[in-house]
Tab-separated table of C-alpha atoms in Angstrom:
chain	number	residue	atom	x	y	z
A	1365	UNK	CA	-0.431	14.959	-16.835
A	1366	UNK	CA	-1.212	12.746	-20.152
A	1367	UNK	CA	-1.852	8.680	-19.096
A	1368	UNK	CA	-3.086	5.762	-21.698
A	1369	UNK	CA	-4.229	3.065	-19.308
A	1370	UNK	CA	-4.744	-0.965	-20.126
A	1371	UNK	CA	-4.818	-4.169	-17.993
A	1372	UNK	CA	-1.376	-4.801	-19.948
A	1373	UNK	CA	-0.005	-1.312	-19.410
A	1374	UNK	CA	-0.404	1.904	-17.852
A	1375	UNK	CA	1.519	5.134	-19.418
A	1376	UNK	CA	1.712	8.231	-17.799
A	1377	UNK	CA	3.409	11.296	-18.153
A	1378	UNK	CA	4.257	13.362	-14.974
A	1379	UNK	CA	6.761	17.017	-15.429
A	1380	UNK	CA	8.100	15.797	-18.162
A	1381	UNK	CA	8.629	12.352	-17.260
A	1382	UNK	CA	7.630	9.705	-19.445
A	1383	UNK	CA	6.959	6.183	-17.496
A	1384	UNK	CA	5.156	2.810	-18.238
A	1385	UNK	CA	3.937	0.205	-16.030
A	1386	UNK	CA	3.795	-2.924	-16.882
A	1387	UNK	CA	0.629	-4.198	-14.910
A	1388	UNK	CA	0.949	-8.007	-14.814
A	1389	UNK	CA	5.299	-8.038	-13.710
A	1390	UNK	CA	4.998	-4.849	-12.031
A	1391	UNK	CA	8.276	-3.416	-13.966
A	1392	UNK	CA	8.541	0.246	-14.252
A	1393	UNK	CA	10.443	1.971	-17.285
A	1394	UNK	CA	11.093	5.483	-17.923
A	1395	UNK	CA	10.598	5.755	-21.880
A	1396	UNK	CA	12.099	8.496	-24.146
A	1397	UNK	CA	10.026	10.331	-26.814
A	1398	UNK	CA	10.362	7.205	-29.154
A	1399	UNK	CA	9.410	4.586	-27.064
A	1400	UNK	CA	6.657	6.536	-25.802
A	1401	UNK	CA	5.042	7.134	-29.455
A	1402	UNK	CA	5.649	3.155	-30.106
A	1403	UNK	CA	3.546	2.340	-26.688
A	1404	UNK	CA	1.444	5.063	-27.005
A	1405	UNK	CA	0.330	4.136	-30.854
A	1406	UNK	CA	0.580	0.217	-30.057
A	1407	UNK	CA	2.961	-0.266	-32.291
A	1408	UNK	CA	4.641	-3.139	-30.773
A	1409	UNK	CA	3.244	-6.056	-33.699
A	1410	UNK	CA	5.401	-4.918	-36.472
A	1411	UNK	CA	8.984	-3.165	-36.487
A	1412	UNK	CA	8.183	-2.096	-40.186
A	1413	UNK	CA	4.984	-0.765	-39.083
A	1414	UNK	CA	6.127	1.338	-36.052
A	1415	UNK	CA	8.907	2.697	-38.480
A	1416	UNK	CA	5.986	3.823	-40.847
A	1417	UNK	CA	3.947	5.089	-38.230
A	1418	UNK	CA	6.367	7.575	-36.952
A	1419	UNK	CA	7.859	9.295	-39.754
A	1420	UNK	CA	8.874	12.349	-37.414
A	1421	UNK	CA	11.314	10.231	-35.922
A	1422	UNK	CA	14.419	9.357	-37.336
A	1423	UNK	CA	14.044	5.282	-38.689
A	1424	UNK	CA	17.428	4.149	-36.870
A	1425	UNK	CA	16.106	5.367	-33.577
A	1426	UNK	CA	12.527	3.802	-34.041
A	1427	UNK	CA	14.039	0.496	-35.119
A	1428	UNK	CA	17.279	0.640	-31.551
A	1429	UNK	CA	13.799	1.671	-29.743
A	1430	UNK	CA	10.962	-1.012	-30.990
A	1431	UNK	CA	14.402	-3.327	-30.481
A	1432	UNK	CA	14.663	-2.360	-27.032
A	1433	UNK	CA	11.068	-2.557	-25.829
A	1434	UNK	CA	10.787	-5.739	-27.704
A	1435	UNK	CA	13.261	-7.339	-25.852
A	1436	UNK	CA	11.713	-6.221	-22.406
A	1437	UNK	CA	8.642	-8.162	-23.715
A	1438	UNK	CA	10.366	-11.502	-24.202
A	1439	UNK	CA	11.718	-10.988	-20.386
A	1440	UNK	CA	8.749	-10.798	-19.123
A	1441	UNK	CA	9.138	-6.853	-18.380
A	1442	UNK	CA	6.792	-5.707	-20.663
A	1443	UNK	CA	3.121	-7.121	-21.248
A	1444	UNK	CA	3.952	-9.841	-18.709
A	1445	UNK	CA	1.779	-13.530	-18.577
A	1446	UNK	CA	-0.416	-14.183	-15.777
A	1447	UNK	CA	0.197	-17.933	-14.971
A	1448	UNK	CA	-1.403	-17.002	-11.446
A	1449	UNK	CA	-4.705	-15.859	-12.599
A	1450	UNK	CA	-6.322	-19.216	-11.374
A	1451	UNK	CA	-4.771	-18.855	-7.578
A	1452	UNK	CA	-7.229	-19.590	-5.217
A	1453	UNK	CA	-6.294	-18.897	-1.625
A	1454	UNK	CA	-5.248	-21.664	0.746
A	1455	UNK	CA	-8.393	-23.103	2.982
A	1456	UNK	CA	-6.605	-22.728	6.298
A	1457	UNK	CA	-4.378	-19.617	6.918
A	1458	UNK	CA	-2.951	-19.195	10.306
A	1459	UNK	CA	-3.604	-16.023	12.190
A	1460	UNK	CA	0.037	-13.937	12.401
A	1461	UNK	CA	-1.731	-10.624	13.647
A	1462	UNK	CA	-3.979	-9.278	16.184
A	1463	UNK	CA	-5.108	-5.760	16.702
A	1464	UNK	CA	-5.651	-5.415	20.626
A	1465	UNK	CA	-8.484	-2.212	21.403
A	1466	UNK	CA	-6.932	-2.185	24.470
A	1467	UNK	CA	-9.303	1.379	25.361
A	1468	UNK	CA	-11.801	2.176	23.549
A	1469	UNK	CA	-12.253	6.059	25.474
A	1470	UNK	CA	-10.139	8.714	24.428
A	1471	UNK	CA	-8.730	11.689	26.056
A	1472	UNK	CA	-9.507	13.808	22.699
A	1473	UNK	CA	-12.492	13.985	20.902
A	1474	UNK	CA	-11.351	14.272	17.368
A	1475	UNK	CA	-13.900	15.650	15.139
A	1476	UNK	CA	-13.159	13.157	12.525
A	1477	UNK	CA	-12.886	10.110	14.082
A	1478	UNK	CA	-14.356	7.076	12.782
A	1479	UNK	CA	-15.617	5.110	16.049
A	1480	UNK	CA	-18.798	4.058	16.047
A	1481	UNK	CA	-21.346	4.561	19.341
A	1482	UNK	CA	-19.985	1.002	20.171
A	1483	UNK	CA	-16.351	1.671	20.117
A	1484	UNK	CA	-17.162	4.930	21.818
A	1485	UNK	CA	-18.062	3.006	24.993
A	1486	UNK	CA	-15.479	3.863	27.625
A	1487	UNK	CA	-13.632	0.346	27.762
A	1488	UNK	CA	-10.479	-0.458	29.003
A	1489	UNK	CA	-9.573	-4.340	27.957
A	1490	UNK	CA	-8.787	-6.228	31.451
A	1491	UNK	CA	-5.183	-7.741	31.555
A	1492	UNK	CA	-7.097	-11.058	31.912
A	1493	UNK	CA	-8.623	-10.943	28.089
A	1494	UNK	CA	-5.486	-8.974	27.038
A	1495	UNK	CA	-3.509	-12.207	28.230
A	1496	UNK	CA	-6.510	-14.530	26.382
A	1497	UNK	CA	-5.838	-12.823	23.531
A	1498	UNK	CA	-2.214	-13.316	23.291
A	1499	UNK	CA	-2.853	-16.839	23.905
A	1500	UNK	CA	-5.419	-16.973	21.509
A	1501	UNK	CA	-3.199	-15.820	18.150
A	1502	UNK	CA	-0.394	-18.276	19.733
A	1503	UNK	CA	-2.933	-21.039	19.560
A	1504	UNK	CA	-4.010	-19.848	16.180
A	1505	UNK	CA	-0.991	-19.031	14.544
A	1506	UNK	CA	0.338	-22.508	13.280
A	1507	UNK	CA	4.022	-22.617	12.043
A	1508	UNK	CA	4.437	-18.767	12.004
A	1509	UNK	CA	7.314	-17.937	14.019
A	1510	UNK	CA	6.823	-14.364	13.552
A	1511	UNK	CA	3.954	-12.935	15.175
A	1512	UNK	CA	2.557	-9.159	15.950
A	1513	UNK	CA	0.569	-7.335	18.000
A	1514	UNK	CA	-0.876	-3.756	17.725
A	1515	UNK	CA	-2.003	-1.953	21.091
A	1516	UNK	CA	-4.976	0.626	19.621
A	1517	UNK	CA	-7.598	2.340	20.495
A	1518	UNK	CA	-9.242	4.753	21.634
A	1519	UNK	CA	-5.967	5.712	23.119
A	1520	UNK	CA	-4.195	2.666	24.511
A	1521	UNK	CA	-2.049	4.778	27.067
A	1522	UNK	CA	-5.012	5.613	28.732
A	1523	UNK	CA	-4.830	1.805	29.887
A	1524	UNK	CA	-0.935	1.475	30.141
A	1525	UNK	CA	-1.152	-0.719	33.071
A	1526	UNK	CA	-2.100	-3.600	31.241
A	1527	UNK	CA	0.705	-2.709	28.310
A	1528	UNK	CA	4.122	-4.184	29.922
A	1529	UNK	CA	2.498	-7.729	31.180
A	1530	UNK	CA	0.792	-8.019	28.061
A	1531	UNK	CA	4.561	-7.827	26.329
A	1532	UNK	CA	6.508	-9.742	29.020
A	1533	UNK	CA	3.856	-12.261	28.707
A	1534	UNK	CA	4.109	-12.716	25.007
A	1535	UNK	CA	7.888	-12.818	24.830
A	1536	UNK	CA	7.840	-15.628	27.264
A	1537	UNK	CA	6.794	-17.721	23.967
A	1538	UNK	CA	10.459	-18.735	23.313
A	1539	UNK	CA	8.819	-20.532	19.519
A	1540	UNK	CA	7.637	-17.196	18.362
A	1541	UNK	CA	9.365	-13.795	18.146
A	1542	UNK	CA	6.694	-11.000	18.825
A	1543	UNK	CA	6.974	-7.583	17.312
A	1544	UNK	CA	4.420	-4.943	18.662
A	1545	UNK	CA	3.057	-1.604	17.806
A	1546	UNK	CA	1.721	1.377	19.479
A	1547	UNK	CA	-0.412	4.081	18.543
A	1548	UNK	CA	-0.925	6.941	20.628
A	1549	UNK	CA	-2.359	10.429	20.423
A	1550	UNK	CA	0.770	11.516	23.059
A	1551	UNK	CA	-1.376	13.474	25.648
A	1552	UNK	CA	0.072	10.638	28.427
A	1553	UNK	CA	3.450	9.810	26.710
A	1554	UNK	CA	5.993	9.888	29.433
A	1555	UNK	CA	9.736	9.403	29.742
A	1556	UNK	CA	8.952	6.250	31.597
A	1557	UNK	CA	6.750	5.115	28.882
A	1558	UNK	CA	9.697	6.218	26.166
A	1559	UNK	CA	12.293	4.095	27.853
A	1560	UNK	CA	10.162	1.037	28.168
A	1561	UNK	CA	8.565	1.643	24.181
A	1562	UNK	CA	12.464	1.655	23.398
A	1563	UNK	CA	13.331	-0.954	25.545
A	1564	UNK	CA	11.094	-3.599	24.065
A	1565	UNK	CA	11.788	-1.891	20.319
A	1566	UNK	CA	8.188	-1.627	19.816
A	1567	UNK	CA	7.091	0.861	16.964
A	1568	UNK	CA	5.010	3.790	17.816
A	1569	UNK	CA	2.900	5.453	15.876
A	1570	UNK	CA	2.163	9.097	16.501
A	1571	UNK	CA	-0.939	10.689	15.762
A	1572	UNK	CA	0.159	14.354	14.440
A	1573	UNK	CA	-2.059	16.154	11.673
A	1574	UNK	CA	0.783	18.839	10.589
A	1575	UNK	CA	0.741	22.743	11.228
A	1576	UNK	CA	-0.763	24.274	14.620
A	1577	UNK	CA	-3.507	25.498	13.127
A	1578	UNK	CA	-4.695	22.194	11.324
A	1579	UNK	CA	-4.320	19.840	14.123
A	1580	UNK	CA	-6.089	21.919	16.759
A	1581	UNK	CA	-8.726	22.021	14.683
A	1582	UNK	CA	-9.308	18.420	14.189
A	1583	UNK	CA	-7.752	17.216	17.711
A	1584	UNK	CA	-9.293	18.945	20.292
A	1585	UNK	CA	-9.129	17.644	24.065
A	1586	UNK	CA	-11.867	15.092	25.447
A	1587	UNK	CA	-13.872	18.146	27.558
A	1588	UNK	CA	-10.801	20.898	27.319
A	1589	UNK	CA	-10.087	23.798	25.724
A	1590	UNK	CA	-6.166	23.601	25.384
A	1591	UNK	CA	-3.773	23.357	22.524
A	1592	UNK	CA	-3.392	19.606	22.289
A	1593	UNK	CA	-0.262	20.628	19.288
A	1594	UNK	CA	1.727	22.005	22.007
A	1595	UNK	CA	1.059	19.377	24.491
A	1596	UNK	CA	2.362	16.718	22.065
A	1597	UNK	CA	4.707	18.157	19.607
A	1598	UNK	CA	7.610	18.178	22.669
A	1599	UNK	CA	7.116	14.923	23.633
A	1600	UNK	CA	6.898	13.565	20.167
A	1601	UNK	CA	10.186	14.867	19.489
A	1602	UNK	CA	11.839	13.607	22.022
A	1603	UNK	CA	10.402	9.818	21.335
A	1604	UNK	CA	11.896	10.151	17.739
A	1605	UNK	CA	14.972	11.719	18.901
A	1606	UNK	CA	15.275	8.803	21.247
A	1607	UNK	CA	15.368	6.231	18.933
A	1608	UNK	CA	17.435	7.649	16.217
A	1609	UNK	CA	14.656	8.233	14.175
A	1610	UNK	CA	13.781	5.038	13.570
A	1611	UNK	CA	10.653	2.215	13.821
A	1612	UNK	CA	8.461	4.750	14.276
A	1613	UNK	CA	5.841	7.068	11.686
A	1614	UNK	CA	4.160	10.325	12.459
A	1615	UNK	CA	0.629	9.573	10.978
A	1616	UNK	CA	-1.544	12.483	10.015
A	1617	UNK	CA	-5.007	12.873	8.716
A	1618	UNK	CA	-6.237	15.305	6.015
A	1619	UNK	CA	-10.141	16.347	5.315
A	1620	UNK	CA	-11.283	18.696	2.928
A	1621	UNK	CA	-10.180	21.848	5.587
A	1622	UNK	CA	-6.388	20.851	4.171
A	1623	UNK	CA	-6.426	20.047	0.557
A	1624	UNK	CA	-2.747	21.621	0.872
A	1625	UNK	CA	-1.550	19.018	2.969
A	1626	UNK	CA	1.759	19.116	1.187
A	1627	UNK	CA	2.438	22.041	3.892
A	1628	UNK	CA	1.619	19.814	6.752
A	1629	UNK	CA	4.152	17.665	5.426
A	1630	UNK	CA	6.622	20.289	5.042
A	1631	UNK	CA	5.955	21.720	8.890
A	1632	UNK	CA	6.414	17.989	10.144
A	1633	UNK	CA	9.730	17.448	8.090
A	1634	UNK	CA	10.710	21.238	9.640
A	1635	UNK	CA	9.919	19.817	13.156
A	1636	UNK	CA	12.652	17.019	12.293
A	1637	UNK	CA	10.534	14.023	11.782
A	1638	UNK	CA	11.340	12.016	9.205
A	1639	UNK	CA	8.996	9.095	8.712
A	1640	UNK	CA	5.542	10.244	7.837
A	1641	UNK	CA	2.447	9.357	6.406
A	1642	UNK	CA	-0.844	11.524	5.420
A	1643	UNK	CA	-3.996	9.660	5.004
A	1644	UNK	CA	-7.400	10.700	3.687
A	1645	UNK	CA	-9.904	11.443	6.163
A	1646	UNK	CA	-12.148	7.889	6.294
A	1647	UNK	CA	-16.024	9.743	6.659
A	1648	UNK	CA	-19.442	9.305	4.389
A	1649	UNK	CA	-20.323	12.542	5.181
A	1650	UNK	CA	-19.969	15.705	7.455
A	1651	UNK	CA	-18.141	18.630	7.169
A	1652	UNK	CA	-14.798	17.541	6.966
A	1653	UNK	CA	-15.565	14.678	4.708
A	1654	UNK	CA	-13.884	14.260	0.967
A	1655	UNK	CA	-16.220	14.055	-2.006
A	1656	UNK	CA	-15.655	13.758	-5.579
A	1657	UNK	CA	-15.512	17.436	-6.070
A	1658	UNK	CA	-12.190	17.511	-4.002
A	1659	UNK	CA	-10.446	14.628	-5.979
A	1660	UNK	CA	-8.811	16.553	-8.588
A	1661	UNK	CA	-7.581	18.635	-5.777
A	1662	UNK	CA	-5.901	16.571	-4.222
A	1663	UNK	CA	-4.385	14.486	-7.236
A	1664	UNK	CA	-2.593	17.581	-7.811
A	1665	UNK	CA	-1.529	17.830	-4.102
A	1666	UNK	CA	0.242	14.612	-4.024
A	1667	UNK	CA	1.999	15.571	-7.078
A	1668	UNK	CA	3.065	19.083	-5.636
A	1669	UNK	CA	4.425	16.395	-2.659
A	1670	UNK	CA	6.505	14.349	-4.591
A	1671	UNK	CA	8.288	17.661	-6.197
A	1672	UNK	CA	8.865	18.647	-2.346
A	1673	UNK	CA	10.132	15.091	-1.458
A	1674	UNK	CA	12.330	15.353	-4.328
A	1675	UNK	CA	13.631	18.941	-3.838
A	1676	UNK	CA	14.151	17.964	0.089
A	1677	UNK	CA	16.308	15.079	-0.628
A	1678	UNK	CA	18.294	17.423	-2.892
A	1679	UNK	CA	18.506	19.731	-0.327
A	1680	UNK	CA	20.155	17.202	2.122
A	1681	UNK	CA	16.997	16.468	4.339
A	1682	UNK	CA	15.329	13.536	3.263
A	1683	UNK	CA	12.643	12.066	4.604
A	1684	UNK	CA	9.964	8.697	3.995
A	1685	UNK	CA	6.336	9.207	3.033
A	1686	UNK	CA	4.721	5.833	3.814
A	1687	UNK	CA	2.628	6.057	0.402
A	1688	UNK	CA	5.775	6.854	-2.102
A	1689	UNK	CA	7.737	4.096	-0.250
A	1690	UNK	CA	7.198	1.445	-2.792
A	1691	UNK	CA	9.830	-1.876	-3.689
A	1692	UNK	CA	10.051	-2.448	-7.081
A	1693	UNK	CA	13.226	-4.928	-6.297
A	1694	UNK	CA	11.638	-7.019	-3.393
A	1695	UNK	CA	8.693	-6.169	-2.344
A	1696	UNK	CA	5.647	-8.579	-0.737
A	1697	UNK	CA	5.136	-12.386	-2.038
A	1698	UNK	CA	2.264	-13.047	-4.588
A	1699	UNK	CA	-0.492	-14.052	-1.815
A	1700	UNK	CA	0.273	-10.976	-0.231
A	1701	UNK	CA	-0.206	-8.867	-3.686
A	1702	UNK	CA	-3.524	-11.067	-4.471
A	1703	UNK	CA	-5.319	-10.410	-0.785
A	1704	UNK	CA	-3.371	-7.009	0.889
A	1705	UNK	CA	-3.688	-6.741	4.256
A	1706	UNK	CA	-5.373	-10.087	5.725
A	1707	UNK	CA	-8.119	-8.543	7.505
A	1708	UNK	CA	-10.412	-11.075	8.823
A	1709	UNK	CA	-8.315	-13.927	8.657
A	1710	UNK	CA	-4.848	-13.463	9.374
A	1711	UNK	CA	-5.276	-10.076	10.903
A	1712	UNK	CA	-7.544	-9.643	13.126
A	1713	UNK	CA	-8.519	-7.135	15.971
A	1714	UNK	CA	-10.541	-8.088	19.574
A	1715	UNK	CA	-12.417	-5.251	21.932
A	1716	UNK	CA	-11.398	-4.705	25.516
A	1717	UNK	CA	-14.368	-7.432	26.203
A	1718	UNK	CA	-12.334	-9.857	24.065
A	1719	UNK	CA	-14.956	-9.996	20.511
A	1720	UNK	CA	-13.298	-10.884	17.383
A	1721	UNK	CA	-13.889	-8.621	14.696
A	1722	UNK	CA	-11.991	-8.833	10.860
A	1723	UNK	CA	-10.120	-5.644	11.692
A	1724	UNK	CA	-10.313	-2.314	13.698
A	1725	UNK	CA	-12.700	-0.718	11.669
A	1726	UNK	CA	-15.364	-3.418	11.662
A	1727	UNK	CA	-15.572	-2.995	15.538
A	1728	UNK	CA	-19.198	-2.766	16.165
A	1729	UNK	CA	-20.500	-3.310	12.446
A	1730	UNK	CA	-23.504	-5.765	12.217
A	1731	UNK	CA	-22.428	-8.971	10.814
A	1732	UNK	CA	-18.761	-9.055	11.861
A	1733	UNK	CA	-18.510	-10.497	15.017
A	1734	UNK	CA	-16.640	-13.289	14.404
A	1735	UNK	CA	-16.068	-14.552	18.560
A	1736	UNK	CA	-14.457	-14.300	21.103
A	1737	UNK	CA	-10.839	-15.266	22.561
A	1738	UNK	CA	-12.505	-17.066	25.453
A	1739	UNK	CA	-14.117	-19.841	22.939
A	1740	UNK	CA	-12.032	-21.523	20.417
A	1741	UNK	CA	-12.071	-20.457	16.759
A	1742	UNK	CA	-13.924	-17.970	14.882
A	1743	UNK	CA	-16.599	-17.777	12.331
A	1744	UNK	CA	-15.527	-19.575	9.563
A	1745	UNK	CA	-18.601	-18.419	7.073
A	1746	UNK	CA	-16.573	-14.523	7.941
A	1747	UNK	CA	-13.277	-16.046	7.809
A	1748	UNK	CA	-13.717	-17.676	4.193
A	1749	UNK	CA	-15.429	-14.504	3.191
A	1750	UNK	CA	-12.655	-12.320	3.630
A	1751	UNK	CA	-10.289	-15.155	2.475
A	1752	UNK	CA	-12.023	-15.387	-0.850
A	1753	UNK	CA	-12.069	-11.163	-1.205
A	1754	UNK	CA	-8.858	-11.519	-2.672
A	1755	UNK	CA	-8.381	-8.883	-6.298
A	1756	UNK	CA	-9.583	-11.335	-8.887
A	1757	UNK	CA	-13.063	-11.705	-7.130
A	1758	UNK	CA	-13.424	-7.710	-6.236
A	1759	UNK	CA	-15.350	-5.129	-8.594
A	1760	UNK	CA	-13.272	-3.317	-11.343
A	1761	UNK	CA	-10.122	-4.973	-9.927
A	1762	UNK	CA	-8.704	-7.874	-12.580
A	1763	UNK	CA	-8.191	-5.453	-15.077
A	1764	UNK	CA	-7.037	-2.651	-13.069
A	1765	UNK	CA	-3.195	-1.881	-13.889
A	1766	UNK	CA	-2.452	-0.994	-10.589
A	1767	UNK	CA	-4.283	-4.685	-9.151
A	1768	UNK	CA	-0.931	-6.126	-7.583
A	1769	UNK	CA	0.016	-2.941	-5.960
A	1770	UNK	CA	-2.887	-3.313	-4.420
A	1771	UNK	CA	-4.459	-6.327	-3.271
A	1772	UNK	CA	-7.935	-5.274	-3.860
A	1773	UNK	CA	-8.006	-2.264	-1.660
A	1774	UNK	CA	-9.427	-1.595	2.089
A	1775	UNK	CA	-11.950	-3.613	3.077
A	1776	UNK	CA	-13.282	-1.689	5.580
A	1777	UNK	CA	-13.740	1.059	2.799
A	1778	UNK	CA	-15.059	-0.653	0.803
A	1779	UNK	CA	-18.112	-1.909	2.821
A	1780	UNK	CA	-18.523	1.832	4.519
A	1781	UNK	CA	-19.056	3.176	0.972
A	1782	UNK	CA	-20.636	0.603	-0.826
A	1783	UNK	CA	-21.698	-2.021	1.338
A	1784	UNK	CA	-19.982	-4.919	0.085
A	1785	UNK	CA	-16.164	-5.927	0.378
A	1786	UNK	CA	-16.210	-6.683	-3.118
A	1787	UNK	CA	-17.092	-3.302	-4.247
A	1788	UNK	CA	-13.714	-1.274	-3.400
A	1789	UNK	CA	-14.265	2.860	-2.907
A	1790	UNK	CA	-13.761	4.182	-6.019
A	1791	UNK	CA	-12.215	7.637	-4.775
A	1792	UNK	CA	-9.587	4.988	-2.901
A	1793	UNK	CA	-8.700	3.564	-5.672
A	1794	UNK	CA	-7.646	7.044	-7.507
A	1795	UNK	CA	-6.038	8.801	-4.760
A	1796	UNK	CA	-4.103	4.860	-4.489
A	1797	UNK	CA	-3.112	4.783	-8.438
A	1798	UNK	CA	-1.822	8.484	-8.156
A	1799	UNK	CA	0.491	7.916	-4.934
A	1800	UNK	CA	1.596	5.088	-7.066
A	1801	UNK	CA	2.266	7.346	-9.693
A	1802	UNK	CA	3.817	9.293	-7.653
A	1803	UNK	CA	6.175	6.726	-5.872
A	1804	UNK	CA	7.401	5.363	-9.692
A	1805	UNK	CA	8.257	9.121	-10.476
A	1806	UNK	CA	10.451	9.929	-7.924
A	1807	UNK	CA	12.030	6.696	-8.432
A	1808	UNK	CA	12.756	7.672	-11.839
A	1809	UNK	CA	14.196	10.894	-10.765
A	1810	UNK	CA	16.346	9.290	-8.111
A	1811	UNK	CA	17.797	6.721	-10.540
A	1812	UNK	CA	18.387	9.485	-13.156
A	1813	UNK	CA	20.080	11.645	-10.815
A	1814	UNK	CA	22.230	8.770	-9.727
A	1815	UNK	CA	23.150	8.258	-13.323
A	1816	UNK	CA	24.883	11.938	-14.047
């Protein structure tokens, strides 16, 4: 694959498939060969010069094409303005999100997982602070009707009791509409617990690494020696089966022991589930850890997984990989482009003994307690500086074509690798800009199929 990348525009070629970005509007065109040579050679001053540049093409068809691409530019689709590049975020921001720990132990003990010693303490969150909290982000949350909550851990069913108060308690807030989600490892998922997840339409998020072999290996049982696949595979299936298939994901991890995750993929589609997402293993080091030396690797994986998406949709058994899933019609507001996901100031995530830390992953990371949903507010010296992380102040980000996309990446990443929030993980940031790449070629197929 062939790609000429500027903060104005990003071209890439992928099986044959010419595309361009355009960076500041975000408007993706599939180009024939003539277009291509005019963006390629930046030949988009002059007609009369792109016509004498490319003397292998026929003049009419440089002249209908520099036409063409010209026009996108005056629309704004092509080498867009950036009237917003002096936004600076709002001073107050009301919290819409909370990410309740409600258990910090675990009935496995994956070999991959990220919790620190402190999350590893065997916490359950009391209904008492799991009720605080709810008040808290109701008290915090301003003029936002629409609120959420995500139960996490750990592995929340492990404290279940705690789980249908804390949702009766929030929908008794008649001003706000609540929407929660659940994710669970599916050791203790139960019909009762189906019927009650489907009841309240809360999304659930299932923790499933893809073939037998794979997730054994990285999801053993807390102090077992049993095949935790089996265990959770039936139960799994019968929560998606359930619910029509709907508001929920199966969300796997990959590590350098499955650089052919596109398999996983296809063994989870073969089990029947339909919405899925893959994400990199998040690890400095270890032996399941991705380095630098894998990163080709698995650029060429997620392209071998768009082909597969493609050819299963053509085969009459689609299915939605969170990363390819990308609106190019709609899609988030501009604050939401600028800042991504609102860690540490509208999203934010409390411990079973009711701390307030910017998201999940800063649990337990010195410096990030921000308080505690017994006291009032939070640190506002943390709050303003995740508020000012937004893309324009991060590292390597203005003039990134992929910047509003993005937001300015993972936070959390970003300080695990490099220690700062403003520095994002550099490996992120490729294996991001190829999904996108990714997501923009299949759309391009999609539409062209649509079009014979």
């Amino acid at each position: 694959m062939s790609s000429l990348t500027g903060a104005k525009l990003h071209l890439y070629e992928m099986n044959g498939a010419k595309i361009a970005v355009d960076a500041a509007g975000g408007a993706v065109h599939l180009l024939d060969d003539v277009s291509w040579a005019i963006l390629q050679k930046g030949l988009m001053e002059s007609r009369a010069e792109a016509v004498a540049a490319l003397p292998g093409f026929p003049r009419h068809l440089v002249q209908e094409a520099w036409d063409e691409l010209d026009q996108l530019k005056d629309g704004g689709l092509l080498f867009g303005d950036e009237p917003w590049r002096s936004w600076t975020p709002p001073e107050e921001v009301p919290v819409k999100a909370l990410c309740l720990n409600v258990a910090q132990s675990c009935n496995m003990a994956c070999k991959y997982c990220f919790a620190s010693p402190y999350t590893r303490a065997q916490d359950l969150m009391s209904l008492e602070v799991a009720l605080m909290a709810v008040d808290w982000l109701v008290a915090h949350s301003g003029s936002r009707r629409h609120l959420e909550i995500d139960f996490f851990g750990g592995e929340p069913l492990l404290n279940w009791k705690i789980i249908p108060p804390v949702v009766e308690h929030a929908r008794g807030y008649k001003d706000k509409v609540f929407s929660f989600t659940l994710t669970t490892n599916g050791l203790l998922l139960t019909e009762d617990k189906i019927d009650f997840l489907n009841r309240e339409n809360i999304q659930v998020v299932m923790s499933l690494d893809g073939r037998p072999h794979i997730h054994d290996a990285m999801r053993p049982p807390a102090g077992g020696s049993y095949s935790t696949y089996h265990r959770v595979v039936p139960r799994f299936i019968q929560l998606a089966d359930s619910r029509d298939h709907r508001n929920y994901y199966i969300r796997g991890t990959y590590t350098n022991a499955n650089l052919d995750f596109t398999e996983d993929v296809r063994h989870l589609v073969e089990l029947g589930f339909r919405e899925i997402s893959l994400e990199p293993v998040v690890a400095l080091d270890g032996p399941f850890a991705l380095g630098d030396e894998h990163v080709p690797m698995i650029l060429q994986e997620y392209e071998r997984l768009a082909e597969f998406y493609l050819a299963s949709r053509r085969e009459g058994v689609p299915f939605n990989f969170f990363h390819f899933q990308v609106d190019l019609f709609s899609g988030p507001c501009l604050a939401k482009r600028l800042t991504g996901c609102g860690a540490g100031y509208e999203y934010l995530a409390v411990t079973p003994k009711g701390e307030i830390y910017p998201c999940h992953q800063f649990i337990g990371r010195e410096g990030f307690l921000m308080g505690h949903v017994e006291e009032g507010g939070v640190d506002p010296s943390i709050t303003r500086l995740f508020r000012e992380a937004h893309l324009f102040n991060k590292e390597g980000c203005p003039d990134c074509w992929a910047r509003y996309f993005c937001g300015g990446g993972c936070h959390a990443n970003a300080h695990l690798f490099n220690g700062d929030i403003h520095k994002p993980h550099g490996g992120s940031c490729l294996l991001h800009k190829k999904r996108l790449e990714c997501s923009f070629y299949i759309q391009s197929q999609l539409w062209e199929a649509s079009q014979a």
